[in-house]
């Protein structure tokens, strides 16, 4: 399918994180996975890493990027760049949902805790 | 730089197309290039292809995706998936700007006319 209506895609969730996979291996892609997420106020991703490059577009909200021990605050209309295998965490430090597009350079996406333990995601990546 | 303020990025253009490269080789990426574009009413990309996968998120506006001879209409909040080397063109058929995020699985991005002639882009991809 070349044209996908985002509102018709399956929705998934982790605690505090609403997720929709916009495109990935289900659309025949091997080198791109595109996620739309909303992180609730006070919620965060776990600290984790991927064996691929990642770009995150922050559409609205305010947060912190914890990247290999360094903390950087960000607001809306920003882009986060996460190098391959860099341990990172995104935290919503604002009072509104943190809306983002997560872009990864492989599909499906392997996700690991910092110690290398695989994280099982509830969504098709 | 891990946190990029999009408004501070250099802007570029082709006729009818405003462009900002949100992330790519300038940020150390080899496998992702992320573009933000606005296509004016009546304007279009040229028919072209890339030797990489592409996903386009349509944020607002209405258009047509011409993909290997097939025409598909789309509105806002849709995702377009373009396979590697598929000839495609995006046309703004609405009366408002067509705002999109273009995501490509390599950086920098080689772009070709359908006959294989390279297209020189005015932006750093």
PDB file of C-alpha atoms in Angstrom:
ATOM      1  CA  UNK A   1       0.000   0.000   0.000  1.00  0.00           C
ATOM      2  CA  UNK A   2       1.566   3.294  -1.078  1.00  0.00           C
ATOM      3  CA  UNK A   3      -0.857   5.735   0.597  1.00  0.00           C
ATOM      4  CA  UNK A   4      -1.661   5.004   4.230  1.00  0.00           C
ATOM      5  CA  UNK A   5      -4.268   6.890   6.251  1.00  0.00           C
ATOM      6  CA  UNK A   6      -2.596   7.283   9.620  1.00  0.00           C
ATOM      7  CA  UNK A   7      -5.887   7.310  11.540  1.00  0.00           C
ATOM      8  CA  UNK A   8      -6.666   3.805  10.247  1.00  0.00           C
ATOM      9  CA  UNK A   9      -3.428   2.248  11.500  1.00  0.00           C
ATOM     10  CA  UNK A  10      -3.397  -0.016  14.573  1.00  0.00           C
ATOM     11  CA  UNK A  11      -2.605   1.752  17.845  1.00  0.00           C
ATOM     12  CA  UNK A  12      -0.434   0.295  20.557  1.00  0.00           C
ATOM     13  CA  UNK A  13       0.940   1.461  23.882  1.00  0.00           C
ATOM     14  CA  UNK A  14       3.531   1.124  26.606  1.00  0.00           C
ATOM     15  CA  UNK A  15       2.853   2.725  30.013  1.00  0.00           C
ATOM     16  CA  UNK A  16       2.579   6.471  29.289  1.00  0.00           C
ATOM     17  CA  UNK A  17       3.387   6.057  25.583  1.00  0.00           C
ATOM     18  CA  UNK A  18       0.798   5.868  22.797  1.00  0.00           C
ATOM     19  CA  UNK A  19       2.272   4.436  19.600  1.00  0.00           C
ATOM     20  CA  UNK A  20       1.410   4.057  15.914  1.00  0.00           C
ATOM     21  CA  UNK A  21       3.839   2.508  13.430  1.00  0.00           C
ATOM     22  CA  UNK A  22       3.358   4.674  10.327  1.00  0.00           C
ATOM     23  CA  UNK A  23       5.612   2.582   8.108  1.00  0.00           C
ATOM     24  CA  UNK A  24       8.002  -0.329   8.432  1.00  0.00           C
ATOM     25  CA  UNK A  25       8.483  -3.944   7.481  1.00  0.00           C
ATOM     26  CA  UNK A  26       4.717  -4.435   7.089  1.00  0.00           C
ATOM     27  CA  UNK A  27       4.922  -2.030   4.120  1.00  0.00           C
ATOM     28  CA  UNK A  28       7.883  -3.874   2.608  1.00  0.00           C
ATOM     29  CA  UNK A  29      10.550  -1.624   4.096  1.00  0.00           C
ATOM     30  CA  UNK A  30      13.851  -3.036   5.374  1.00  0.00           C
ATOM     31  CA  UNK A  31      15.781   0.180   6.002  1.00  0.00           C
ATOM     32  CA  UNK A  32      13.181   2.547   7.498  1.00  0.00           C
ATOM     33  CA  UNK A  33      10.777   2.348  10.387  1.00  0.00           C
ATOM     34  CA  UNK A  34       8.672   5.417  11.190  1.00  0.00           C
ATOM     35  CA  UNK A  35       6.828   5.717  14.479  1.00  0.00           C
ATOM     36  CA  UNK A  36       4.334   8.290  15.755  1.00  0.00           C
ATOM     37  CA  UNK A  37       4.247   8.524  19.536  1.00  0.00           C
ATOM     38  CA  UNK A  38       2.713  10.624  22.277  1.00  0.00           C
ATOM     39  CA  UNK A  39       4.420  10.519  25.679  1.00  0.00           C
ATOM     40  CA  UNK A  40       2.227  11.600  28.609  1.00  0.00           C
ATOM     41  CA  UNK A  41       3.359  14.322  31.040  1.00  0.00           C
ATOM     42  CA  UNK A  42       5.834  12.798  33.478  1.00  0.00           C
ATOM     43  CA  UNK A  43       6.267   9.667  31.395  1.00  0.00           C
ATOM     44  CA  UNK A  44       9.423   8.561  29.608  1.00  0.00           C
ATOM     45  CA  UNK A  45      10.904   5.920  27.387  1.00  0.00           C
ATOM     46  CA  UNK A  46      13.127   3.472  29.241  1.00  0.00           C
ATOM     47  CA  UNK A  47      16.863   4.055  28.838  1.00  0.00           C
ATOM     48  CA  UNK A  48      17.593   2.006  25.717  1.00  0.00           C
ATOM     49  CA  UNK A  49      19.615   1.693  22.532  1.00  0.00           C
ATOM     50  CA  UNK A  50      19.195   0.462  18.970  1.00  0.00           C
ATOM     51  CA  UNK A  51      21.722  -1.032  16.576  1.00  0.00           C
ATOM     52  CA  UNK A  52      20.694   1.607  14.016  1.00  0.00           C
ATOM     53  CA  UNK A  53      20.587   5.364  13.553  1.00  0.00           C
ATOM     54  CA  UNK A  54      17.621   7.331  14.918  1.00  0.00           C
ATOM     55  CA  UNK A  55      16.140  10.770  14.312  1.00  0.00           C
ATOM     56  CA  UNK A  56      13.261  12.091  16.427  1.00  0.00           C
ATOM     57  CA  UNK A  57      11.150  15.062  15.334  1.00  0.00           C
ATOM     58  CA  UNK A  58       9.494  16.785  18.291  1.00  0.00           C
ATOM     59  CA  UNK A  59       6.173  18.175  17.091  1.00  0.00           C
ATOM     60  CA  UNK A  60       4.829  19.546  20.373  1.00  0.00           C
ATOM     61  CA  UNK A  61       5.627  19.471  24.071  1.00  0.00           C
ATOM     62  CA  UNK A  62       8.789  19.811  26.109  1.00  0.00           C
ATOM     63  CA  UNK A  63      11.245  17.192  27.196  1.00  0.00           C
ATOM     64  CA  UNK A  64      14.722  16.087  28.021  1.00  0.00           C
ATOM     65  CA  UNK A  65      17.012  13.924  25.929  1.00  0.00           C
ATOM     66  CA  UNK A  66      19.329  11.853  28.093  1.00  0.00           C
ATOM     67  CA  UNK A  67      22.050  10.712  25.699  1.00  0.00           C
ATOM     68  CA  UNK A  68      24.986   8.717  27.017  1.00  0.00           C
ATOM     69  CA  UNK A  69      24.877  10.529  30.353  1.00  0.00           C
ATOM     70  CA  UNK A  70      24.346  14.034  28.959  1.00  0.00           C
ATOM     71  CA  UNK A  71      21.016  15.806  29.546  1.00  0.00           C
ATOM     72  CA  UNK A  72      19.679  18.237  26.925  1.00  0.00           C
ATOM     73  CA  UNK A  73      16.366  20.079  27.242  1.00  0.00           C
ATOM     74  CA  UNK A  74      14.226  20.589  24.150  1.00  0.00           C
ATOM     75  CA  UNK A  75      10.983  22.226  23.128  1.00  0.00           C
ATOM     76  CA  UNK A  76       8.673  21.783  20.149  1.00  0.00           C
ATOM     77  CA  UNK A  77       9.862  21.994  16.540  1.00  0.00           C
ATOM     78  CA  UNK A  78      13.186  20.396  17.313  1.00  0.00           C
ATOM     79  CA  UNK A  79      15.031  17.414  15.895  1.00  0.00           C
ATOM     80  CA  UNK A  80      16.968  14.921  18.003  1.00  0.00           C
ATOM     81  CA  UNK A  81      19.779  12.859  16.484  1.00  0.00           C
ATOM     82  CA  UNK A  82      20.740   9.618  18.230  1.00  0.00           C
ATOM     83  CA  UNK A  83      23.817   7.772  16.946  1.00  0.00           C
ATOM     84  CA  UNK A  84      23.842   4.003  16.488  1.00  0.00           C
ATOM     85  CA  UNK A  85      23.956   2.150  19.817  1.00  0.00           C
ATOM     86  CA  UNK A  86      23.992   5.345  21.918  1.00  0.00           C
ATOM     87  CA  UNK A  87      22.056   4.791  25.154  1.00  0.00           C
ATOM     88  CA  UNK A  88      19.231   7.329  25.282  1.00  0.00           C
ATOM     89  CA  UNK A  89      16.008   8.192  27.062  1.00  0.00           C
ATOM     90  CA  UNK A  90      13.312  10.743  26.233  1.00  0.00           C
ATOM     91  CA  UNK A  91      11.411  12.221  29.177  1.00  0.00           C
ATOM     92  CA  UNK A  92       8.334  14.444  29.009  1.00  0.00           C
ATOM     93  CA  UNK A  93       9.095  17.185  31.542  1.00  0.00           C
ATOM     94  CA  UNK A  94       6.192  19.415  30.450  1.00  0.00           C
ATOM     95  CA  UNK A  95       2.513  19.574  31.296  1.00  0.00           C
ATOM     96  CA  UNK A  96       1.230  18.621  27.848  1.00  0.00           C
ATOM     97  CA  UNK A  97       1.705  15.449  25.798  1.00  0.00           C
ATOM     98  CA  UNK A  98       5.043  15.162  24.015  1.00  0.00           C
ATOM     99  CA  UNK A  99       4.198  14.403  20.375  1.00  0.00           C
ATOM    100  CA  UNK A 100       6.985  13.026  18.229  1.00  0.00           C
ATOM    101  CA  UNK A 101       7.907  11.156  15.071  1.00  0.00           C
ATOM    102  CA  UNK A 102      10.591   8.519  15.648  1.00  0.00           C
ATOM    103  CA  UNK A 103      12.591   7.490  12.582  1.00  0.00           C
ATOM    104  CA  UNK A 104      14.909   4.472  12.609  1.00  0.00           C
ATOM    105  CA  UNK A 105      17.236   3.203   9.904  1.00  0.00           C
ATOM    106  CA  UNK A 106      16.167  -0.429   9.967  1.00  0.00           C
ATOM    107  CA  UNK A 107      12.928  -2.389  10.062  1.00  0.00           C
ATOM    108  CA  UNK A 108      12.032  -4.291  12.161  1.00  0.00           C
ATOM    109  CA  UNK A 109      13.840  -2.402  14.939  1.00  0.00           C
ATOM    110  CA  UNK A 110      15.826  -4.294  17.582  1.00  0.00           C
ATOM    111  CA  UNK A 111      15.673  -2.452  20.939  1.00  0.00           C
ATOM    112  CA  UNK A 112      17.912  -3.191  23.905  1.00  0.00           C
ATOM    113  CA  UNK A 113      18.283  -2.112  27.506  1.00  0.00           C
ATOM    114  CA  UNK A 114      21.729  -0.540  28.117  1.00  0.00           C
ATOM    115  CA  UNK A 115      23.083  -3.922  29.289  1.00  0.00           C
ATOM    116  CA  UNK A 116      22.112  -5.534  25.989  1.00  0.00           C
ATOM    117  CA  UNK A 117      18.964  -7.307  27.155  1.00  0.00           C
ATOM    118  CA  UNK A 118      16.424  -7.223  24.309  1.00  0.00           C
ATOM    119  CA  UNK A 119      13.247  -5.203  24.925  1.00  0.00           C
ATOM    120  CA  UNK A 120      10.107  -6.831  23.563  1.00  0.00           C
ATOM    121  CA  UNK A 121       7.946  -4.142  21.970  1.00  0.00           C
ATOM    122  CA  UNK A 122       4.155  -4.565  21.849  1.00  0.00           C
ATOM    123  CA  UNK A 123       4.023  -3.111  18.330  1.00  0.00           C
ATOM    124  CA  UNK A 124       5.096  -4.277  14.888  1.00  0.00           C
ATOM    125  CA  UNK A 125       8.134  -2.137  14.080  1.00  0.00           C
TER     126      UNK A 125
ATOM    127  CA  UNK B   1      24.739  18.275  17.797  1.00  0.00           C
ATOM    128  CA  UNK B   2      22.042  16.085  19.336  1.00  0.00           C
ATOM    129  CA  UNK B   3      19.252  18.665  19.730  1.00  0.00           C
ATOM    130  CA  UNK B   4      18.575  20.810  16.669  1.00  0.00           C
ATOM    131  CA  UNK B   5      16.193  23.773  16.622  1.00  0.00           C
ATOM    132  CA  UNK B   6      14.485  23.421  13.270  1.00  0.00           C
ATOM    133  CA  UNK B   7      13.885  27.169  12.895  1.00  0.00           C
ATOM    134  CA  UNK B   8      17.643  27.774  13.003  1.00  0.00           C
ATOM    135  CA  UNK B   9      18.458  25.401  10.140  1.00  0.00           C
ATOM    136  CA  UNK B  10      19.395  26.733   6.695  1.00  0.00           C
ATOM    137  CA  UNK B  11      16.503  27.003   4.258  1.00  0.00           C
ATOM    138  CA  UNK B  12      16.724  26.137   0.592  1.00  0.00           C
ATOM    139  CA  UNK B  13      14.325  25.978  -2.332  1.00  0.00           C
ATOM    140  CA  UNK B  14      13.497  24.622  -5.745  1.00  0.00           C
ATOM    141  CA  UNK B  15      10.757  26.317  -7.803  1.00  0.00           C
ATOM    142  CA  UNK B  16       7.573  25.908  -5.714  1.00  0.00           C
ATOM    143  CA  UNK B  17       9.308  23.857  -3.015  1.00  0.00           C
ATOM    144  CA  UNK B  18      10.657  25.243   0.270  1.00  0.00           C
ATOM    145  CA  UNK B  19      13.125  22.875   1.907  1.00  0.00           C
ATOM    146  CA  UNK B  20      14.908  22.354   5.219  1.00  0.00           C
ATOM    147  CA  UNK B  21      17.171  19.365   5.856  1.00  0.00           C
ATOM    148  CA  UNK B  22      16.358  18.441   9.462  1.00  0.00           C
ATOM    149  CA  UNK B  23      19.038  15.754   9.733  1.00  0.00           C
ATOM    150  CA  UNK B  24      21.499  13.983   7.494  1.00  0.00           C
ATOM    151  CA  UNK B  25      25.174  13.560   6.817  1.00  0.00           C
ATOM    152  CA  UNK B  26      25.951  16.959   8.375  1.00  0.00           C
ATOM    153  CA  UNK B  27      24.855  15.422  11.697  1.00  0.00           C
ATOM    154  CA  UNK B  28      26.978  12.323  11.183  1.00  0.00           C
ATOM    155  CA  UNK B  29      24.207  10.162   9.747  1.00  0.00           C
ATOM    156  CA  UNK B  30      24.888   7.725   6.900  1.00  0.00           C
ATOM    157  CA  UNK B  31      21.580   5.836   6.809  1.00  0.00           C
ATOM    158  CA  UNK B  32      18.951   8.541   7.392  1.00  0.00           C
ATOM    159  CA  UNK B  33      18.163  11.847   5.761  1.00  0.00           C
ATOM    160  CA  UNK B  34      15.107  13.759   6.998  1.00  0.00           C
ATOM    161  CA  UNK B  35      13.677  16.656   5.006  1.00  0.00           C
ATOM    162  CA  UNK B  36      10.920  19.154   5.790  1.00  0.00           C
ATOM    163  CA  UNK B  37       9.280  20.600   2.709  1.00  0.00           C
ATOM    164  CA  UNK B  38       6.368  22.798   1.724  1.00  0.00           C
ATOM    165  CA  UNK B  39       5.096  22.468  -1.842  1.00  0.00           C
ATOM    166  CA  UNK B  40       3.093  25.454  -3.124  1.00  0.00           C
ATOM    167  CA  UNK B  41      -0.400  25.015  -4.621  1.00  0.00           C
ATOM    168  CA  UNK B  42      -0.020  23.781  -8.193  1.00  0.00           C
ATOM    169  CA  UNK B  43       3.651  22.939  -7.733  1.00  0.00           C
ATOM    170  CA  UNK B  44       5.205  19.481  -7.795  1.00  0.00           C
ATOM    171  CA  UNK B  45       8.417  17.575  -7.448  1.00  0.00           C
ATOM    172  CA  UNK B  46       9.881  16.446 -10.761  1.00  0.00           C
ATOM    173  CA  UNK B  47       9.320  12.780 -11.591  1.00  0.00           C
ATOM    174  CA  UNK B  48      12.362  11.201  -9.963  1.00  0.00           C
ATOM    175  CA  UNK B  49      13.759   8.177  -8.145  1.00  0.00           C
ATOM    176  CA  UNK B  50      16.271   7.402  -5.400  1.00  0.00           C
ATOM    177  CA  UNK B  51      18.442   4.337  -4.858  1.00  0.00           C
ATOM    178  CA  UNK B  52      17.020   4.081  -1.338  1.00  0.00           C
ATOM    179  CA  UNK B  53      13.716   3.625   0.475  1.00  0.00           C
ATOM    180  CA  UNK B  54      11.518   6.654   1.151  1.00  0.00           C
ATOM    181  CA  UNK B  55       8.629   7.446   3.488  1.00  0.00           C
ATOM    182  CA  UNK B  56       6.738  10.748   3.264  1.00  0.00           C
ATOM    183  CA  UNK B  57       4.505  11.992   6.070  1.00  0.00           C
ATOM    184  CA  UNK B  58       1.866  14.429   4.815  1.00  0.00           C
ATOM    185  CA  UNK B  59       1.183  16.921   7.594  1.00  0.00           C
ATOM    186  CA  UNK B  60      -1.274  19.215   5.812  1.00  0.00           C
ATOM    187  CA  UNK B  61      -2.615  19.833   2.333  1.00  0.00           C
ATOM    188  CA  UNK B  62      -3.869  17.608  -0.484  1.00  0.00           C
ATOM    189  CA  UNK B  63      -1.947  16.008  -3.280  1.00  0.00           C
ATOM    190  CA  UNK B  64      -1.402  13.211  -5.706  1.00  0.00           C
ATOM    191  CA  UNK B  65       1.289  10.561  -5.576  1.00  0.00           C
ATOM    192  CA  UNK B  66       2.277   9.423  -9.047  1.00  0.00           C
ATOM    193  CA  UNK B  67       4.114   6.159  -8.455  1.00  0.00           C
ATOM    194  CA  UNK B  68       5.343   4.137 -11.411  1.00  0.00           C
ATOM    195  CA  UNK B  69       2.404   5.264 -13.565  1.00  0.00           C
ATOM    196  CA  UNK B  70      -0.290   4.886 -10.887  1.00  0.00           C
ATOM    197  CA  UNK B  71      -2.005   7.980  -9.475  1.00  0.00           C
ATOM    198  CA  UNK B  72      -3.189   8.012  -5.856  1.00  0.00           C
ATOM    199  CA  UNK B  73      -4.853  11.002  -4.194  1.00  0.00           C
ATOM    200  CA  UNK B  74      -4.072  11.793  -0.572  1.00  0.00           C
ATOM    201  CA  UNK B  75      -5.057  14.259   2.124  1.00  0.00           C
ATOM    202  CA  UNK B  76      -3.426  15.335   5.370  1.00  0.00           C
ATOM    203  CA  UNK B  77      -2.313  12.894   8.069  1.00  0.00           C
ATOM    204  CA  UNK B  78      -1.274  10.275   5.570  1.00  0.00           C
ATOM    205  CA  UNK B  79       1.941   8.358   4.992  1.00  0.00           C
ATOM    206  CA  UNK B  80       3.359   7.588   1.551  1.00  0.00           C
ATOM    207  CA  UNK B  81       5.717   4.659   1.022  1.00  0.00           C
ATOM    208  CA  UNK B  82       8.002   4.742  -2.012  1.00  0.00           C
ATOM    209  CA  UNK B  83      10.065   1.615  -2.750  1.00  0.00           C
ATOM    210  CA  UNK B  84      13.726   1.821  -3.746  1.00  0.00           C
ATOM    211  CA  UNK B  85      14.174   3.124  -7.312  1.00  0.00           C
ATOM    212  CA  UNK B  86      10.431   3.529  -7.938  1.00  0.00           C
ATOM    213  CA  UNK B  87       9.798   6.571 -10.166  1.00  0.00           C
ATOM    214  CA  UNK B  88       7.538   8.959  -8.289  1.00  0.00           C
ATOM    215  CA  UNK B  89       6.211  12.503  -8.255  1.00  0.00           C
ATOM    216  CA  UNK B  90       4.285  14.416  -5.599  1.00  0.00           C
ATOM    217  CA  UNK B  91       1.890  17.107  -6.839  1.00  0.00           C
ATOM    218  CA  UNK B  92       0.043  19.659  -4.725  1.00  0.00           C
ATOM    219  CA  UNK B  93      -3.488  19.591  -6.163  1.00  0.00           C
ATOM    220  CA  UNK B  94      -5.009  21.649  -3.330  1.00  0.00           C
ATOM    221  CA  UNK B  95      -5.323  25.331  -2.607  1.00  0.00           C
ATOM    222  CA  UNK B  96      -3.063  25.359   0.471  1.00  0.00           C
ATOM    223  CA  UNK B  97       0.613  24.507   0.884  1.00  0.00           C
ATOM    224  CA  UNK B  98       1.409  20.796   1.039  1.00  0.00           C
ATOM    225  CA  UNK B  99       3.523  20.335   4.175  1.00  0.00           C
ATOM    226  CA  UNK B 100       5.490  17.103   4.440  1.00  0.00           C
ATOM    227  CA  UNK B 101       8.365  15.296   6.095  1.00  0.00           C
ATOM    228  CA  UNK B 102      10.457  13.287   3.631  1.00  0.00           C
ATOM    229  CA  UNK B 103      12.490  10.426   5.092  1.00  0.00           C
ATOM    230  CA  UNK B 104      15.162   8.615   3.089  1.00  0.00           C
ATOM    231  CA  UNK B 105      17.248   5.594   4.056  1.00  0.00           C
ATOM    232  CA  UNK B 106      20.632   6.987   3.079  1.00  0.00           C
ATOM    233  CA  UNK B 107      22.560  10.242   3.494  1.00  0.00           C
ATOM    234  CA  UNK B 108      23.563  12.024   1.361  1.00  0.00           C
ATOM    235  CA  UNK B 109      20.684  11.174  -0.993  1.00  0.00           C
ATOM    236  CA  UNK B 110      21.341  10.492  -4.693  1.00  0.00           C
ATOM    237  CA  UNK B 111      18.382  11.676  -6.819  1.00  0.00           C
ATOM    238  CA  UNK B 112      17.854  10.773 -10.467  1.00  0.00           C
ATOM    239  CA  UNK B 113      15.459  11.620 -13.271  1.00  0.00           C
ATOM    240  CA  UNK B 114      13.631   8.497 -14.515  1.00  0.00           C
ATOM    241  CA  UNK B 115      16.256   8.048 -17.270  1.00  0.00           C
ATOM    242  CA  UNK B 116      19.051   7.900 -14.694  1.00  0.00           C
ATOM    243  CA  UNK B 117      20.380  11.432 -15.130  1.00  0.00           C
ATOM    244  CA  UNK B 118      21.485  12.716 -11.711  1.00  0.00           C
ATOM    245  CA  UNK B 119      19.537  15.680 -10.289  1.00  0.00           C
ATOM    246  CA  UNK B 120      21.701  18.259  -8.558  1.00  0.00           C
ATOM    247  CA  UNK B 121      19.923  19.392  -5.400  1.00  0.00           C
ATOM    248  CA  UNK B 122      20.522  22.880  -4.005  1.00  0.00           C
ATOM    249  CA  UNK B 123      20.513  21.573  -0.445  1.00  0.00           C
ATOM    250  CA  UNK B 124      22.827  19.434   1.651  1.00  0.00           C
ATOM    251  CA  UNK B 125      21.010  16.127   1.987  1.00  0.00           C
TER     252      UNK B 125
END
